Coordinates of C-alpha atoms in Angstrom, one line a residue:
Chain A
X4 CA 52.4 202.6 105.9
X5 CA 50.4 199.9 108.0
X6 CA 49.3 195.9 107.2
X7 CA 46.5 195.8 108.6
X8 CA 47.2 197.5 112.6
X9 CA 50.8 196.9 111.7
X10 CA 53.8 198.6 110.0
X11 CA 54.7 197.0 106.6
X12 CA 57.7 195.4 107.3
X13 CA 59.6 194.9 104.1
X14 CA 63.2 193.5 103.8
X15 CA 65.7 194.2 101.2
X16 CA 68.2 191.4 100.1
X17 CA 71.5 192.9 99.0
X18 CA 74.8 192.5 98.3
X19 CA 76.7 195.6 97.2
X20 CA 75.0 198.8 98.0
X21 CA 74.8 201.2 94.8
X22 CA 72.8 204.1 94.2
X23 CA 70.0 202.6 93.5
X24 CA 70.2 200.2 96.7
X25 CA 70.1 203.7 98.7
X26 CA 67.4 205.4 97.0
X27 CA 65.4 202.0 97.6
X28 CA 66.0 202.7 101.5
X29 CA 65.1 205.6 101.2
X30 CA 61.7 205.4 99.7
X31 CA 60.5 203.0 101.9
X32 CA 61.8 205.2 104.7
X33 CA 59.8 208.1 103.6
X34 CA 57.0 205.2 103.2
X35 CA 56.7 205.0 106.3
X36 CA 57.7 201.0 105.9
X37 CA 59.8 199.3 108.4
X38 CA 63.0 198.3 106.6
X39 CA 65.2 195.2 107.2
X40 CA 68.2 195.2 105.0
X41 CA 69.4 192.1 105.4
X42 CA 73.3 192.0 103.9
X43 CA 73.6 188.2 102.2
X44 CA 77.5 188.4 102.7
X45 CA 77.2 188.3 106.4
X46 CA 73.4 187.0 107.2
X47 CA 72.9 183.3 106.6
X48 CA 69.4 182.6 105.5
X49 CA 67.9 180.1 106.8
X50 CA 66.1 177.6 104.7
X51 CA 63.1 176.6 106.6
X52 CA 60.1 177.7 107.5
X53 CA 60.0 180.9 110.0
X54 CA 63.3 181.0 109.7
X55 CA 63.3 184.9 108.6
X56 CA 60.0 187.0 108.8
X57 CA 58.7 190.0 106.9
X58 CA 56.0 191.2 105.1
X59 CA 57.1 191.3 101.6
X60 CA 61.1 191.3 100.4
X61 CA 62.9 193.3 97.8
X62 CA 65.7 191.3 96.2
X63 CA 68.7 193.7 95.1
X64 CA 71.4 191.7 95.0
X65 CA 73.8 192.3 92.1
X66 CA 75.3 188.6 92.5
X67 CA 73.2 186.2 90.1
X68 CA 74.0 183.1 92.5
X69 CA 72.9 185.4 95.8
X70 CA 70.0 186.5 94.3
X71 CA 68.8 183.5 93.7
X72 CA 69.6 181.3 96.3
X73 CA 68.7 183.9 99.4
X74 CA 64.9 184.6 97.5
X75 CA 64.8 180.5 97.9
X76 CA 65.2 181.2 101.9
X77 CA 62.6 183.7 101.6
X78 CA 60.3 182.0 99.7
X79 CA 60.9 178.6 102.4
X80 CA 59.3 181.5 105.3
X81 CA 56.5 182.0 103.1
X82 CA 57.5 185.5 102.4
X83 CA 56.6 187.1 98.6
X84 CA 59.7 187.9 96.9
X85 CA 60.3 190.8 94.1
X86 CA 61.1 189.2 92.0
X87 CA 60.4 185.6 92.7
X88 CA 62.6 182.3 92.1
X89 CA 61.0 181.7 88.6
X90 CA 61.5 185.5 87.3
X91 CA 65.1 185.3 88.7
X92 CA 65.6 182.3 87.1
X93 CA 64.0 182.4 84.0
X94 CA 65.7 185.9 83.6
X95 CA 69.0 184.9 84.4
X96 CA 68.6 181.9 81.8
X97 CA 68.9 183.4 78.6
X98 CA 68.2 180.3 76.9
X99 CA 65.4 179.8 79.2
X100 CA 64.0 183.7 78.5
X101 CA 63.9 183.1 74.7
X102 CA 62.2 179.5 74.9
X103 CA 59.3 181.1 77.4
X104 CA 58.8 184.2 75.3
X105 CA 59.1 182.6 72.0
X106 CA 56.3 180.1 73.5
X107 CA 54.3 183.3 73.7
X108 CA 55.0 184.4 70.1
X109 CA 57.0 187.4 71.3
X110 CA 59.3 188.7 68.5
X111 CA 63.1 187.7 69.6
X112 CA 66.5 187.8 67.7
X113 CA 66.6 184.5 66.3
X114 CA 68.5 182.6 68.5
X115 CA 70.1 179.1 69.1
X116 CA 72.4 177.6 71.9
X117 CA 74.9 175.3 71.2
X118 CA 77.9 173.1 73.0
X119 CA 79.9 172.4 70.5
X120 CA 82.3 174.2 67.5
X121 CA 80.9 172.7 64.6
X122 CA 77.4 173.1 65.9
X123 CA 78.4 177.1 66.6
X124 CA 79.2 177.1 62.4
X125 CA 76.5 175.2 61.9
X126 CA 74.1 178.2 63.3
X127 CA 76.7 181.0 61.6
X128 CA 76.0 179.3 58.4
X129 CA 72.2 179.2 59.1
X130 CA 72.0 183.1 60.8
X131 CA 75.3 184.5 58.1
X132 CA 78.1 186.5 59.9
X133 CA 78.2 188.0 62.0
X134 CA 76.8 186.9 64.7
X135 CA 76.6 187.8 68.7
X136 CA 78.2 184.9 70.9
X137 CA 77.0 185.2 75.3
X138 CA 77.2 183.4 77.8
X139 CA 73.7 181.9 79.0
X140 CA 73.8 184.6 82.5
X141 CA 75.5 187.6 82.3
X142 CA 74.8 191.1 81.6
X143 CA 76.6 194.7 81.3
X144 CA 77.5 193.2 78.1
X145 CA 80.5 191.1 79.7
X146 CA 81.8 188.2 77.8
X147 CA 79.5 189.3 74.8
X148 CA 81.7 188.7 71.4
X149 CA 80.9 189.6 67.9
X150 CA 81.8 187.4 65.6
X151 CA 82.4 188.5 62.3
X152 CA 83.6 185.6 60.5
X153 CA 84.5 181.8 60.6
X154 CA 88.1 182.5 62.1
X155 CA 86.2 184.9 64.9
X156 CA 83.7 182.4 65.9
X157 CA 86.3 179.3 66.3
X158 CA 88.7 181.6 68.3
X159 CA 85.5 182.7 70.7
X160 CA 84.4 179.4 71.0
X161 CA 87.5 177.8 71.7
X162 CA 88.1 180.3 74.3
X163 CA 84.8 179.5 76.0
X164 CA 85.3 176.3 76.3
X165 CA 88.7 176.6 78.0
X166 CA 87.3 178.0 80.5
X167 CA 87.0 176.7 83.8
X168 CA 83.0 176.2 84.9
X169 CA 80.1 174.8 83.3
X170 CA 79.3 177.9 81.9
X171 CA 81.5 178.1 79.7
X172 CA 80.9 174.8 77.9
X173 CA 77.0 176.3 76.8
X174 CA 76.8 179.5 74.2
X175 CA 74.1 181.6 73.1
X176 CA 74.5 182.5 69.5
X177 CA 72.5 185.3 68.3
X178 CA 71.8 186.3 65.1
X179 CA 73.2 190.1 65.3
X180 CA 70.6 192.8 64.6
X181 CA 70.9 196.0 62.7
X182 CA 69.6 198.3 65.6
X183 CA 70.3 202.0 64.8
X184 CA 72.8 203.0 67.1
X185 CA 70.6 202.5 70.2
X186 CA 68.3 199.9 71.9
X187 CA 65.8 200.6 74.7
X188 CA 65.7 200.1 78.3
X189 CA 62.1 200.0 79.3
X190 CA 61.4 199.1 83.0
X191 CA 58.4 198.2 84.6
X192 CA 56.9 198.0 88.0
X193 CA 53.7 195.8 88.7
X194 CA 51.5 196.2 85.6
X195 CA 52.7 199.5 84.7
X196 CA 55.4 200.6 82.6
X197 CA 56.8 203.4 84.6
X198 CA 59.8 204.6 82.5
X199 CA 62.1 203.9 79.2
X200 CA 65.3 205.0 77.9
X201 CA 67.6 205.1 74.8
X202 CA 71.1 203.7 75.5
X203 CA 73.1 204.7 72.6
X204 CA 76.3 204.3 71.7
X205 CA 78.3 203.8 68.7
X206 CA 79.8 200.5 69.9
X207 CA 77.2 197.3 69.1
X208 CA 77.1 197.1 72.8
X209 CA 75.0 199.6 74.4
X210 CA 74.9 198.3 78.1
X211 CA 75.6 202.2 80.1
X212 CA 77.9 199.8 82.0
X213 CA 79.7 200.1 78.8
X214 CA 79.6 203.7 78.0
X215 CA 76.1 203.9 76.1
X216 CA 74.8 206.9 76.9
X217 CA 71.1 207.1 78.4
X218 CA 68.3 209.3 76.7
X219 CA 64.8 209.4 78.0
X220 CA 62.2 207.8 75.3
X221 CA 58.5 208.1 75.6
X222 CA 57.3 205.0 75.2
X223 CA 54.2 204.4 72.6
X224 CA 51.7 201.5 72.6
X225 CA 53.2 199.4 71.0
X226 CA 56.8 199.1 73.1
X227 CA 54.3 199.3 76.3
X228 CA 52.0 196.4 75.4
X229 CA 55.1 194.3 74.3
X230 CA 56.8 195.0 77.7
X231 CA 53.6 194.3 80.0
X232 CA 53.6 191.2 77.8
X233 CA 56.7 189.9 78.5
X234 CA 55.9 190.5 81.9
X235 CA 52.7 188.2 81.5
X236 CA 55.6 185.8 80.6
X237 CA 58.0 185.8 83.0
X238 CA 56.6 186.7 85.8
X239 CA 57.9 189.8 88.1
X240 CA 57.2 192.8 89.5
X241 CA 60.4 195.3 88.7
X242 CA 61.7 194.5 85.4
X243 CA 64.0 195.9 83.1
X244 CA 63.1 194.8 79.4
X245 CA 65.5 195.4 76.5
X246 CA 64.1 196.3 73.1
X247 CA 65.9 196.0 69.6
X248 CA 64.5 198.0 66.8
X249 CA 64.6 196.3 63.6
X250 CA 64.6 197.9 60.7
X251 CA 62.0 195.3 58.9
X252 CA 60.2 193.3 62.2
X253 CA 60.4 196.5 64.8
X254 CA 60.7 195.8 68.5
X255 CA 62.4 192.5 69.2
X256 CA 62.7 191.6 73.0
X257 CA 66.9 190.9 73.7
X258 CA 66.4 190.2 77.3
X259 CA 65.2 190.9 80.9
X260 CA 66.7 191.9 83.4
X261 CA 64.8 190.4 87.0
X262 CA 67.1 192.7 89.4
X263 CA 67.5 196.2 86.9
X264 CA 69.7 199.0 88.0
X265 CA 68.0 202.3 87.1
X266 CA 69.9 205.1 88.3
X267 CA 70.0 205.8 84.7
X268 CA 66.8 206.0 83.8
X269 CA 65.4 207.9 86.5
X270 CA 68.5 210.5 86.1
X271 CA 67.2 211.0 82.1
X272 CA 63.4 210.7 82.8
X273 CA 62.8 212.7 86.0
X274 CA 60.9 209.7 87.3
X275 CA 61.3 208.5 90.5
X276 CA 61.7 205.2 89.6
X277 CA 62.8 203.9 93.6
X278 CA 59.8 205.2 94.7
X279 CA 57.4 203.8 92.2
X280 CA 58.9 200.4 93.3
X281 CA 58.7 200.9 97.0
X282 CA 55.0 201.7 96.6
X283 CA 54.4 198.7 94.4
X284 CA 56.5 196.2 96.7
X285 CA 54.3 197.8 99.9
X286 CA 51.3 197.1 98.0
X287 CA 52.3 194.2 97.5
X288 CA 52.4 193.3 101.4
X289 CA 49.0 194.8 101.5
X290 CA 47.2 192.6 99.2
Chain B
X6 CA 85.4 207.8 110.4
X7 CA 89.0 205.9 109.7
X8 CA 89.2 202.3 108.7
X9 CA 92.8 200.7 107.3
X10 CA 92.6 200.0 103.4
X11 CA 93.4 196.1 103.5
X12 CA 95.6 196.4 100.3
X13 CA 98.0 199.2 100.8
X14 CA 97.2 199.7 105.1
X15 CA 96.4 203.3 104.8
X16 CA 93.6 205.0 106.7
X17 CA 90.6 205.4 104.5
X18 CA 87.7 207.9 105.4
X19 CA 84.4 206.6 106.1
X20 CA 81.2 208.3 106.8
X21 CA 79.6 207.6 109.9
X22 CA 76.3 206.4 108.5
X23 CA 78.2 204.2 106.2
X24 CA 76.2 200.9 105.5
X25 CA 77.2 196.9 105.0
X26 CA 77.7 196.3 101.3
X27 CA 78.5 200.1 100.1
X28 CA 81.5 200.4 98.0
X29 CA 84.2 202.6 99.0
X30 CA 87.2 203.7 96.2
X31 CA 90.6 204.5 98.0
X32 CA 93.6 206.7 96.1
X33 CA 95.7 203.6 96.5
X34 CA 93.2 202.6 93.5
X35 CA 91.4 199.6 95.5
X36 CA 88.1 199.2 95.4
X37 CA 86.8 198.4 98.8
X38 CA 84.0 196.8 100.2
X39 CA 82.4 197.8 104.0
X40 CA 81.7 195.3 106.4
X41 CA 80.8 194.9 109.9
X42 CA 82.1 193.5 112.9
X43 CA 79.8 193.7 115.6
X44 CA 80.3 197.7 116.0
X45 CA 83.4 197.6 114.1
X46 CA 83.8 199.0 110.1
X47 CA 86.0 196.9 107.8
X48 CA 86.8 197.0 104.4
X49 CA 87.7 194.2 102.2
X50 CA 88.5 193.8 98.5
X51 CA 85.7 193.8 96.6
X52 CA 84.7 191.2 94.4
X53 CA 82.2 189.2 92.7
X54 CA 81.1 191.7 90.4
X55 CA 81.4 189.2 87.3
X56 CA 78.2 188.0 88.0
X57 CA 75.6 190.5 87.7
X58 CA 72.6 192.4 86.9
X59 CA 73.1 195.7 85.4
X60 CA 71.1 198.3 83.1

């Protein structure tokens, strides 16, 4: 794949390297891209400008903090990012996700955050038990508490808040929704919407990091036009968007995801999902 | 290849073509992460998996 007279030369920011990290090299391999990997535990990026060079850059890195703060270095050289500082930090935000979306009308859980006990009962008393405590980053469903009654929510929160880190001292209360044993993966590359899943489980959690178990789902208009939207919102180029069905509003967005893992969803739906994002990352370079 | 497991010092197989950043699980039940040093392979605890992305 040529720029121009030259070869695309596309890096990939990682950390840990999963399945879908090697797929990803792969694809862009058989792309005929030239392919830095550039390892954030042992490269120091540099900060400035032409301090790293590339076409375009893939950021993969399963580390919030590294994700974030290497695309910064990239974006100081001038270099495009998937996915860029404001869809990694909007997404990682939860907080941040709902106030952009909600801006655009999109249909959420209701949702509040709070720093304090009393102002946590004050929102359970609002949304009625139970309700879905999170911390304001995070995902595979860690630290995510259900709280079914006064007792449960003072034990969560008071937990939180002994916790060392800043973190800890913020929640996310979310009104728990109703969702029928399942929610919906649905992950999009550029403008497309390339794949979707079921994750069901009979847990409220249905992360598959937590054992919910992936089903392929065609998506109709509806969940694609929501998703694309979201998109709109946030920015981004590979996106994982999580849908809620509600029994009496339908979809409702729960969250993004700016870096998704898909091994998942391209296992269950026979699409090559690592190869739709290699082509859409070397377009990318090309534009 | 063979690389020592930092945690209980037994060898640990490797595959050649093994990359910076894969995660390697050893019987002594440690999960391990691969490193480089200049040509050298080494393996480390892994960790920082708290903070993450996931599907």
């Amino acid at each position: 794949m040529r720029c121009g007279s030259a070869l695309v030369q596309v890096a990939v920011l990682h950390d840990i390297v999963r399945l879908e990290e090697k797929l990803l090299f792969n694809a862009f391999l058989n792309l005929g891209a030239s392919l830095r990997r550039i390892y954030v535990k042992s490269s120091p990026i540099p900060l400035f400008r032409g301090g790293l060079s590339a076409d375009v850059a893939l950021q993969r890195c399963l580390s919030h903090t590294a994700a974030i703060e290497s695309t910064f270095g990239l974006e100081a050289s001038g270099i495009p990012v998937i996915n860029s500082s404001f869809t990694l930090n909007t997404c990682l935000d939860k907080a941040w996700t709902a106030s952009l979306l909600a801006k655009e009308g999109i249909p959420q859980p209701k949702s509040f955050v709070v720093f304090s006990l009393e102002a946590a009962l004050k929102v359970a008393s609002e949304l009625t038990y139970p309700v879905v405590v999170k911390p304001l980053s995070g995902s595979w469903g860690a630290l995510v508490s259900l709280a079914r009654d006064e007792e449960e929510l003072r034990t969560i929160i008071e937990h939180r808040m002994r916790l060392p880190g800043k973190e800890s001292k913020a929640h996310f209360i979310q009104e728990f929704v109703r969702k029928p044993g399942r929610d919906i993966r649905v992950t999009v590359v550029g403008d497309e919407v390339v794949a979707a899943i079921y994750r069901k489980s009979r847990h409220w959690i249905t992360n598959t990091a937590r054992g919910g178990v992936a089903e392929a789902f065609k998506p109709g208009d509806e969940v694609v036009e929501l998703s694309l939207k979201v998109r709109e919102v946030v920015g981004g180029d590979v996106l994982g968007v999580d849908l809620f069905e509600d029994p009496e509003r339908g979809y409702l967005v729960n969250e993004v995801n700016a870096v998704p893992e898909f091994k998942n969803v391209q296992r269950v739906t026979g699409v090559d999902v690592a190869s739709a994002i290699a082509k859409h990352v070397v377009e990318v370079a090309k534009k | 290849m063979r690389v020592r497991c930092p945690v209980c010092g037994l060898p640990v197989e490797v595959p050649d073509d093994v990359m910076e950043g894969e995660v390697v699980e050893h019987d002594c039940g440690a999960t391990l992460e691969v490193r480089f040093e200049g040509n050298a392979v080494r393996l480390v605890p892994l960790d920082g998996v708290a903070d993450d992305w996931g599907e």
